[in-house]
Short mmCIF file of C-alpha atoms in Angstrom, two decimals:
data_model
loop_
_atom_site.label_atom_id
_atom_site.label_comp_id
_atom_site.label_asym_id
_atom_site.label_seq_id
_atom_site.Cartn_x
_atom_site.Cartn_y
_atom_site.Cartn_z
CA UNK A 996 -37.54 -151.84 93.23
CA UNK A 997 -35.71 -151.83 89.89
CA UNK A 998 -34.95 -148.40 88.42
CA UNK A 999 -35.09 -148.15 84.64
CA UNK A 1000 -32.53 -146.24 82.57
CA UNK A 1001 -33.39 -142.64 81.82
CA UNK A 1002 -35.43 -142.52 78.63
CA UNK A 1003 -37.31 -139.20 78.38
CA UNK A 1004 -40.21 -138.89 75.93
CA UNK A 1005 -39.77 -136.99 72.69
CA UNK A 1006 -40.69 -133.35 73.29
CA UNK A 1007 -40.56 -130.22 71.18
CA UNK A 1008 -39.80 -127.47 73.70
CA UNK A 1009 -41.44 -124.32 72.32
CA UNK A 1010 -41.82 -122.43 75.59
CA UNK A 1011 -39.67 -119.64 77.03
CA UNK A 1012 -36.82 -122.05 77.80
CA UNK A 1013 -35.27 -124.46 78.24
CA UNK A 1014 -35.32 -125.58 74.65
CA UNK A 1015 -34.10 -128.71 72.88
CA UNK A 1016 -30.31 -128.64 72.97
CA UNK A 1017 -28.40 -128.74 69.71
CA UNK A 1018 -27.32 -132.38 69.13
CA UNK A 1019 -23.74 -131.19 68.66
CA UNK A 1020 -23.78 -129.79 72.20
CA UNK A 1021 -25.08 -133.09 73.60
CA UNK A 1022 -22.36 -134.98 71.74
CA UNK A 1023 -19.69 -132.64 73.11
CA UNK A 1024 -20.99 -133.21 76.64
CA UNK A 1025 -20.62 -136.98 76.28
CA UNK A 1026 -16.85 -136.72 75.73
CA UNK A 1027 -14.51 -138.36 78.24
CA UNK A 1028 -13.31 -136.41 81.28
CA UNK A 1029 -9.76 -135.14 81.81
CA UNK A 1030 -8.12 -133.73 84.91
CA UNK A 1031 -8.80 -130.09 85.76
CA UNK A 1032 -5.14 -129.10 85.29
CA UNK A 1033 -4.48 -131.30 82.29
CA UNK A 1034 -3.07 -129.06 79.53
CA UNK A 1035 -5.94 -130.20 77.32
CA UNK A 1036 -8.45 -129.02 79.92
CA UNK A 1037 -6.80 -125.65 80.54
CA UNK A 1038 -6.61 -125.27 76.78
CA UNK A 1039 -10.38 -125.83 76.53
CA UNK A 1040 -10.87 -123.25 79.28
CA UNK A 1041 -8.81 -120.68 77.39
CA UNK A 1042 -10.71 -121.42 74.17
CA UNK A 1043 -14.02 -121.02 76.03
CA UNK A 1044 -12.93 -117.62 77.34
CA UNK A 1045 -12.01 -116.44 73.86
CA UNK A 1046 -15.21 -117.78 72.30
CA UNK A 1047 -17.40 -115.99 74.85
CA UNK A 1048 -15.60 -112.72 74.22
CA UNK A 1049 -17.05 -113.06 70.74
CA UNK A 1050 -20.49 -114.05 72.06
CA UNK A 1051 -20.63 -111.10 74.47
CA UNK A 1052 -19.08 -108.72 71.92
CA UNK A 1053 -16.32 -107.66 74.30
CA UNK A 1054 -12.57 -107.48 74.69
CA UNK A 1055 -12.82 -108.14 78.44
CA UNK A 1056 -10.09 -110.49 79.61
CA UNK A 1057 -12.33 -111.52 82.51
CA UNK A 1058 -14.75 -113.58 80.41
CA UNK A 1059 -15.48 -117.14 81.55
CA UNK A 1060 -18.23 -119.43 82.82
CA UNK A 1061 -19.50 -119.90 86.37
CA UNK A 1062 -20.51 -123.45 87.24
CA UNK A 1063 -24.24 -123.45 87.89
CA UNK A 1064 -27.43 -122.32 86.21
CA UNK A 1065 -27.88 -118.76 84.96
CA UNK A 1066 -28.92 -117.73 88.47
CA UNK A 1067 -25.46 -118.78 89.69
CA UNK A 1068 -23.95 -116.17 87.39
CA UNK A 1069 -26.30 -113.49 88.72
CA UNK A 1070 -25.45 -114.34 92.32
CA UNK A 1071 -21.72 -114.39 91.58
CA UNK A 1072 -21.93 -110.94 90.02
CA UNK A 1073 -23.95 -109.39 92.83
CA UNK A 1074 -22.16 -110.96 95.79
CA UNK A 1075 -18.77 -110.07 94.30
CA UNK A 1076 -19.55 -106.51 93.19
CA UNK A 1077 -21.87 -105.36 95.99
CA UNK A 1078 -20.87 -104.88 99.62
CA UNK A 1079 -23.43 -104.90 102.44
CA UNK A 1080 -24.99 -101.45 102.62
CA UNK A 1081 -24.21 -100.48 99.01
CA UNK A 1082 -27.11 -98.80 97.21
CA UNK A 1083 -28.29 -100.88 94.26
CA UNK A 1084 -30.95 -99.69 91.80
CA UNK A 1085 -33.16 -102.27 90.04
CA UNK A 1086 -35.67 -101.22 87.36
CA UNK A 1087 -38.40 -103.89 87.41
CA UNK A 1088 -40.63 -104.58 84.41
CA UNK A 1089 -41.21 -108.30 84.93
CA UNK A 1090 -40.55 -111.32 87.14
CA UNK A 1091 -36.79 -111.37 86.69
CA UNK A 1092 -36.34 -107.81 87.87
CA UNK A 1093 -37.87 -109.02 91.10
CA UNK A 1094 -35.27 -111.81 91.09
CA UNK A 1095 -32.44 -109.27 90.83
CA UNK A 1096 -33.93 -107.40 93.77
CA UNK A 1097 -34.20 -110.62 95.78
CA UNK A 1098 -30.56 -111.53 95.14
CA UNK A 1099 -29.31 -108.00 95.89
CA UNK A 1100 -31.26 -107.95 99.16
CA UNK A 1101 -29.71 -111.28 100.18
CA UNK A 1102 -26.31 -109.64 99.55
CA UNK A 1103 -27.45 -107.08 102.18
CA UNK A 1104 -27.48 -104.25 99.67
CA UNK A 1105 -29.64 -101.17 100.19
CA UNK A 1106 -31.94 -101.94 97.27
CA UNK A 1107 -34.00 -99.24 95.56
CA UNK A 1108 -36.47 -100.10 92.79
CA UNK A 1109 -38.49 -98.41 90.13
CA UNK A 1110 -41.33 -100.35 88.55
CA UNK A 1111 -43.18 -100.42 85.25
CA UNK A 1112 -46.41 -102.16 84.33
CA UNK A 1113 -45.67 -105.60 82.87
CA UNK A 1114 -45.77 -105.29 79.10
CA UNK A 1115 -43.87 -101.98 79.01
CA UNK A 1116 -40.22 -100.92 79.42
CA UNK A 1117 -38.39 -97.88 80.83
CA UNK A 1118 -37.15 -94.81 79.00
CA UNK A 1119 -33.52 -93.77 79.50
CA UNK A 1120 -34.80 -90.57 81.14
CA UNK A 1121 -36.70 -92.58 83.77
CA UNK A 1122 -33.62 -94.60 84.62
CA UNK A 1123 -31.37 -91.55 84.77
CA UNK A 1124 -33.83 -89.74 87.05
CA UNK A 1125 -33.75 -92.73 89.42
CA UNK A 1126 -29.94 -92.80 89.34
CA UNK A 1127 -29.82 -89.10 90.23
CA UNK A 1128 -32.32 -89.64 93.05
CA UNK A 1129 -30.85 -92.79 94.62
CA UNK A 1130 -27.12 -92.49 93.75
CA UNK A 1131 -26.53 -96.24 93.44
CA UNK A 1132 -23.22 -98.05 93.35
CA UNK A 1133 -24.67 -100.45 90.80
CA UNK A 1134 -27.56 -100.45 88.33
CA UNK A 1135 -28.91 -103.95 87.64
CA UNK A 1136 -31.18 -104.39 84.62
CA UNK A 1137 -32.66 -107.47 82.98
CA UNK A 1138 -32.18 -107.15 79.22
CA UNK A 1139 -34.82 -109.59 77.99
CA UNK A 1140 -37.44 -110.68 80.53
CA UNK A 1141 -39.19 -113.84 79.37
CA UNK A 1142 -42.06 -113.26 81.81
CA UNK A 1143 -43.19 -110.33 79.66
CA UNK A 1144 -41.34 -111.29 76.42
CA UNK A 1145 -39.93 -107.74 76.19
CA UNK A 1146 -36.36 -106.45 75.95
CA UNK A 1147 -35.33 -103.28 77.79
CA UNK A 1148 -33.29 -101.08 75.41
CA UNK A 1149 -29.83 -100.62 76.93
CA UNK A 1150 -27.81 -98.76 74.31
CA UNK A 1151 -28.37 -95.35 75.95
CA UNK A 1152 -27.97 -96.53 79.55
CA UNK A 1153 -24.21 -97.10 79.55
CA UNK A 1154 -23.29 -93.46 79.00
CA UNK A 1155 -25.72 -92.48 81.77
CA UNK A 1156 -24.03 -94.89 84.19
CA UNK A 1157 -20.58 -93.65 83.20
CA UNK A 1158 -21.67 -90.04 83.67
CA UNK A 1159 -22.82 -90.77 87.23
CA UNK A 1160 -20.07 -93.23 88.19
CA UNK A 1161 -22.39 -96.24 88.45
CA UNK A 1162 -21.47 -99.85 87.70
CA UNK A 1163 -23.77 -101.22 84.97
CA UNK A 1164 -24.88 -104.88 85.17
CA UNK A 1165 -27.31 -106.78 82.96
CA UNK A 1166 -28.79 -110.28 83.00
CA UNK A 1167 -29.00 -111.44 79.38
CA UNK A 1168 -30.00 -115.07 80.02
CA UNK A 1169 -33.08 -114.89 77.82
CA UNK A 1170 -31.79 -112.59 75.10
CA UNK A 1171 -28.12 -113.33 74.33
CA UNK A 1172 -27.47 -114.74 70.84
CA UNK A 1173 -31.04 -114.13 69.67
CA UNK A 1174 -31.15 -110.35 70.01
CA UNK A 1175 -28.60 -107.63 69.38
CA UNK A 1176 -26.41 -107.15 72.45
CA UNK A 1177 -23.15 -105.20 72.69
CA UNK A 1178 -21.22 -105.40 75.96
CA UNK A 1179 -18.45 -102.94 75.10
CA UNK A 1180 -20.32 -100.62 72.76
CA UNK A 1181 -23.16 -100.19 75.27
CA UNK A 1182 -20.84 -99.63 78.23
CA UNK A 1183 -21.66 -102.69 80.36
CA UNK A 1184 -19.45 -103.51 83.36
CA UNK A 1185 -20.84 -106.97 84.14
CA UNK A 1186 -23.04 -109.32 82.13
CA UNK A 1187 -24.26 -112.83 82.91
CA UNK A 1188 -26.20 -115.38 80.90
CA UNK A 1189 -27.17 -119.05 80.60
CA UNK A 1190 -27.08 -121.70 77.89
CA UNK A 1191 -30.66 -122.96 77.83
CA UNK A 1192 -32.26 -120.40 75.54
CA UNK A 1193 -30.79 -118.87 72.37
CA UNK A 1194 -27.38 -120.49 72.99
CA UNK A 1195 -29.02 -123.89 72.33
CA UNK A 1196 -27.59 -125.78 75.29
CA UNK A 1197 -28.72 -127.20 78.63
CA UNK A 1198 -29.03 -125.25 81.83
CA UNK A 1199 -26.04 -125.60 84.15
CA UNK A 1200 -23.36 -123.16 83.04
CA UNK A 1201 -23.42 -119.37 83.36
CA UNK A 1202 -21.24 -117.32 81.00
CA UNK A 1203 -20.06 -114.04 82.54
CA UNK A 1204 -17.95 -111.09 81.48
CA UNK A 1205 -16.50 -108.30 83.63
CA UNK A 1206 -15.01 -104.97 82.57
CA UNK A 1207 -11.61 -103.93 83.97
CA UNK A 1208 -13.46 -101.54 86.29
CA UNK A 1209 -15.60 -104.39 87.61
CA UNK A 1210 -12.54 -106.60 88.05
CA UNK A 1211 -10.91 -103.86 90.15
CA UNK A 1212 -13.99 -103.77 92.40
CA UNK A 1213 -13.99 -107.57 92.74
CA UNK A 1214 -10.27 -107.75 93.47
CA UNK A 1215 -10.51 -105.00 96.09
CA UNK A 1216 -12.35 -107.60 98.20
CA UNK A 1217 -10.05 -110.53 97.43
CA UNK A 1218 -9.32 -112.93 100.27
CA UNK A 1219 -7.53 -116.18 99.43
CA UNK A 1220 -8.59 -119.33 101.28
CA UNK A 1221 -6.31 -120.24 104.20
CA UNK A 1222 -5.67 -123.74 102.88
CA UNK A 1223 -4.12 -122.52 99.62
CA UNK A 1224 -2.80 -119.15 100.77
CA UNK A 1225 0.86 -118.19 100.29
CA UNK A 1226 2.84 -115.47 102.05
CA UNK A 1227 1.72 -112.09 100.78
CA UNK A 1228 -1.64 -113.31 99.40
CA UNK A 1229 -4.61 -111.01 99.90
CA UNK A 1230 -6.67 -111.35 103.07
CA UNK A 1231 -9.57 -108.89 103.22
CA UNK A 1232 -11.35 -107.66 106.34
CA UNK A 1233 -14.51 -107.50 104.23
CA UNK A 1234 -14.32 -110.53 101.92
CA UNK A 1235 -16.89 -111.48 99.33
CA UNK A 1236 -19.71 -113.10 101.30
CA UNK A 1237 -19.67 -116.37 99.36
CA UNK A 1238 -16.89 -118.83 98.79
CA UNK A 1239 -18.36 -120.65 95.81
CA UNK A 1240 -19.38 -117.46 93.98
CA UNK A 1241 -16.26 -115.46 94.89
CA UNK A 1242 -15.28 -114.07 91.50
CA UNK A 1243 -11.89 -112.88 92.76
CA UNK A 1244 -10.92 -116.51 93.38
CA UNK A 1245 -12.71 -117.83 90.29
CA UNK A 1246 -10.74 -115.36 88.16
CA UNK A 1247 -7.51 -116.72 89.62
CA UNK A 1248 -8.70 -120.26 88.87
CA UNK A 1249 -9.37 -119.40 85.23
CA UNK A 1250 -6.34 -117.12 84.91
CA UNK A 1251 -2.60 -117.85 84.60
CA UNK A 1252 -2.27 -118.63 88.34
CA UNK A 1253 -4.67 -121.61 88.03
CA UNK A 1254 -5.20 -121.18 91.78
CA UNK A 1255 -7.38 -124.05 92.99
CA UNK A 1256 -10.92 -123.02 93.83
CA UNK A 1257 -13.26 -125.83 92.78
CA UNK A 1258 -13.22 -128.80 90.42
CA UNK A 1259 -14.45 -127.52 87.08
CA UNK A 1260 -17.70 -129.09 85.82
CA UNK A 1261 -15.96 -130.65 82.86
CA UNK A 1262 -18.94 -131.90 80.87
CA UNK A 1263 -20.73 -128.56 81.28
CA UNK A 1264 -17.58 -126.77 80.13
CA UNK A 1265 -17.57 -128.95 77.01
CA UNK A 1266 -21.21 -127.98 76.43
CA UNK A 1267 -20.66 -124.27 77.02
CA UNK A 1268 -17.67 -124.28 74.68
CA UNK A 1269 -19.66 -126.04 71.95
CA UNK A 1270 -22.60 -123.62 72.32
CA UNK A 1271 -20.27 -120.70 71.73
CA UNK A 1272 -18.36 -122.47 68.94
CA UNK A 1273 -21.56 -123.20 67.02
CA UNK A 1274 -22.76 -119.63 67.48
CA UNK A 1275 -19.50 -118.08 66.33
CA UNK A 1276 -19.46 -120.44 63.35
CA UNK A 1277 -22.93 -119.19 62.36
CA UNK A 1278 -22.07 -115.56 63.15
CA UNK A 1279 -23.75 -113.29 65.69
CA UNK A 1280 -25.62 -111.13 63.11
CA UNK A 1281 -26.81 -114.24 61.32
CA UNK A 1282 -28.05 -115.85 64.54
CA UNK A 1283 -29.90 -112.70 65.57
CA UNK A 1284 -31.49 -112.50 62.13
CA UNK A 1285 -32.49 -116.19 62.27
CA UNK A 1286 -34.28 -115.58 65.56
CA UNK A 1287 -35.95 -112.45 64.17
CA UNK A 1288 -37.00 -114.23 60.97
CA UNK A 1289 -38.62 -117.23 62.66
CA UNK A 1290 -39.94 -115.19 65.59
CA UNK A 1291 -41.69 -112.86 63.16
CA UNK A 1292 -43.24 -115.81 61.35
CA UNK A 1293 -44.45 -117.27 64.66
CA UNK A 1294 -45.99 -113.92 65.64
CA UNK A 1295 -47.74 -113.69 62.27
CA UNK A 1296 -49.07 -117.22 62.66
CA UNK A 1297 -50.37 -116.59 66.17
CA UNK A 1298 -52.16 -113.47 64.98
CA UNK A 1299 -53.51 -115.52 62.07
CA UNK A 1300 -55.09 -117.88 64.60
CA UNK A 1301 -56.93 -114.91 66.10
CA UNK A 1302 -54.71 -114.66 69.18
CA UNK A 1303 -53.87 -111.27 70.71
CA UNK A 1304 -50.18 -110.65 71.28
CA UNK A 1305 -49.14 -109.37 74.70
CA UNK A 1306 -47.04 -106.31 75.42
CA UNK A 1307 -45.34 -103.52 73.49
CA UNK A 1308 -44.44 -105.25 70.22
CA UNK A 1309 -41.88 -102.58 69.33
CA UNK A 1310 -39.57 -103.97 72.03
CA UNK A 1311 -40.54 -107.65 71.95
CA UNK A 1312 -37.65 -110.09 72.00
CA UNK A 1313 -37.04 -111.98 68.77
CA UNK A 1314 -37.18 -115.34 70.51
CA UNK A 1315 -40.32 -115.44 72.66
CA UNK A 1316 -43.89 -114.22 72.19
CA UNK A 1317 -46.68 -113.75 74.72
CA UNK A 1318 -50.32 -114.27 73.71
CA UNK A 1319 -53.46 -113.78 75.75
CA UNK A 1320 -55.28 -117.03 76.45
CA UNK A 1321 -58.58 -116.80 74.52
CA UNK A 1322 -61.82 -116.56 76.44
CA UNK A 1323 -63.29 -119.98 77.06
CA UNK A 1324 -59.98 -121.84 76.77
CA UNK A 1325 -58.57 -123.44 79.92
CA UNK A 1326 -54.99 -122.10 80.10
CA UNK A 1327 -53.52 -125.14 81.83
CA UNK A 1328 -55.74 -127.59 79.99
CA UNK A 1329 -54.65 -126.17 76.66
CA UNK A 1330 -50.97 -126.55 77.55
CA UNK A 1331 -51.62 -130.11 78.74
CA UNK A 1332 -53.31 -130.97 75.44
CA UNK A 1333 -50.34 -129.57 73.51
CA UNK A 1334 -47.96 -131.70 75.55
CA UNK A 1335 -49.88 -134.99 75.76
CA UNK A 1336 -51.37 -135.05 72.25
CA UNK A 1337 -48.62 -133.37 70.24
CA UNK A 1338 -45.51 -133.60 72.40
CA UNK A 1339 -45.10 -129.80 72.29
CA UNK A 1340 -44.41 -127.69 75.35
CA UNK A 1341 -45.50 -124.05 75.54
CA UNK A 1342 -45.16 -121.85 78.61
CA UNK A 1343 -47.45 -120.31 81.16
CA UNK A 1344 -46.60 -117.03 82.88
CA UNK A 1345 -46.16 -115.54 86.35
CA UNK A 1346 -47.49 -112.91 88.72
CA UNK A 1347 -50.15 -110.64 87.22
CA UNK A 1348 -50.04 -112.62 83.96
CA UNK A 1349 -50.54 -116.07 85.52
CA UNK A 1350 -53.40 -117.87 83.78
CA UNK A 1351 -53.80 -115.02 81.32
CA UNK A 1352 -50.85 -115.37 78.95
CA UNK A 1353 -49.10 -118.22 77.18
CA UNK A 1354 -45.47 -117.77 76.17
CA UNK A 1355 -44.23 -119.40 72.99
CA UNK A 1356 -40.54 -119.52 72.12
CA UNK A 1357 -38.62 -119.80 68.87
CA UNK A 1358 -35.06 -119.92 70.10
CA UNK A 1359 -31.72 -121.64 69.81
CA UNK A 1360 -31.86 -124.98 68.02
CA UNK A 1361 -35.66 -124.62 67.80
CA UNK A 1362 -35.61 -121.33 65.87
CA UNK A 1363 -36.50 -123.13 62.64
CA UNK A 1364 -39.25 -123.14 60.04
CA UNK A 1365 -40.42 -126.71 60.74
CA UNK A 1366 -40.82 -126.09 64.48
CA UNK A 1367 -42.79 -122.89 63.86
CA UNK A 1368 -45.20 -124.50 61.42
CA UNK A 1369 -45.63 -127.66 63.52
CA UNK A 1370 -46.40 -125.64 66.65
CA UNK A 1371 -48.94 -123.47 64.85
CA UNK A 1372 -50.70 -126.50 63.35
CA UNK A 1373 -50.97 -128.13 66.78
CA UNK A 1374 -52.17 -124.89 68.39
CA UNK A 1375 -54.95 -124.63 65.81
CA UNK A 1376 -56.23 -128.11 66.64
CA UNK A 1377 -56.02 -127.50 70.39
CA UNK A 1378 -57.96 -124.24 70.10
CA UNK A 1379 -60.61 -125.86 67.86
CA UNK A 1380 -61.14 -128.61 70.43
CA UNK A 1381 -61.51 -125.88 73.06
CA UNK A 1382 -64.41 -124.35 71.12
CA UNK A 1383 -62.77 -121.60 69.07
CA UNK A 1384 -63.90 -121.02 65.50
CA UNK A 1385 -60.77 -120.83 63.34
CA UNK A 1386 -60.34 -120.83 59.60
CA UNK A 1387 -58.48 -124.00 58.73
CA UNK A 1388 -54.79 -123.42 58.15
CA UNK A 1389 -54.94 -119.73 59.04
CA UNK A 1390 -52.00 -119.82 61.45
CA UNK A 1391 -49.70 -121.84 59.21
CA UNK A 1392 -50.83 -119.77 56.22
CA UNK A 1393 -49.98 -116.49 57.93
CA UNK A 1394 -46.57 -117.82 58.91
CA UNK A 1395 -45.92 -118.95 55.33
CA UNK A 1396 -46.84 -115.49 54.11
CA UNK A 1397 -44.32 -114.06 56.57
CA UNK A 1398 -41.75 -116.44 55.14
CA UNK A 1399 -42.55 -115.04 51.71
CA UNK A 1400 -44.59 -117.92 50.31
#
């Protein structure tokens, strides 16, 4: 049967991600391909590394992108930093803490967890007590967990890890570029992210940065492939247990050696570079403030509609908000109405929050006044049709008041 060209419907993606990509990123991704060792290509790679040092707020030389979704970056970090049997500590306060545990377990780590009720975060004292008890090699913490819409404060955790000789890793997929994050100032050893949220790109490329200490750990397990190995190249008895996600080889591919490892995903590299270029052009403080400004207006508008916000609002991310589904409203039916009648996507949730909470994002290219007001106007009509009594214009009006009008 004939297959038609791809022609997706117009959608406004106002869920927890992905979001609508910035048109400049899509244009960059449509550029013609060049060879992976073409000086133009290696120049783009070097520029991408330097741009992401600015995005991550780090001086780490080992700053690059892993080909794959944000989960690829997480797996690369864990499989390269953690040996089978190493103790890894994961504080879990939402779905993506469980993901870190899952990945660490598949790396055959000895995984220890501490858990918090969804909608709350840990204190530094709780994390330090767990470090003292379990003596991990690595602490892995999600910064912003979109399943709960909360961000775990990390600024006091780095000194604790340094004090106890623990590697400090964080997944910042949901929070980077929309919330304050400081790799070097907060003492992070490894950080991974994705493009599809506040960085305003598509999923498929995973920025990563590694401290010199983390690089030493990775390189202690280096084992060069037989087919490209030269005399004297490293061959480890305990190599990293993945070829594709072997950061010791990926670092050599991105570094001066340009040692062949894989064929770089050229179009995704173009997109990742453009995401970072746009962000650095705007400025990190300005981007964080833009997300705070529009996220605050969205929160005010949701409250104006009579919706109850989920979780500890003192640590809510700037870019995504959870609201309890009102009594009498079908959670999936409401989302379907938003999509089919208004072309707007909002998110459901997971685990203990499934069917109870909607998640609404204001992030990346969609962190704008028009998207906030349009979403609130559509939500009002959907809730009215579901039987709620709402003062006309209350959501939009509350958002406008937040905007100062």
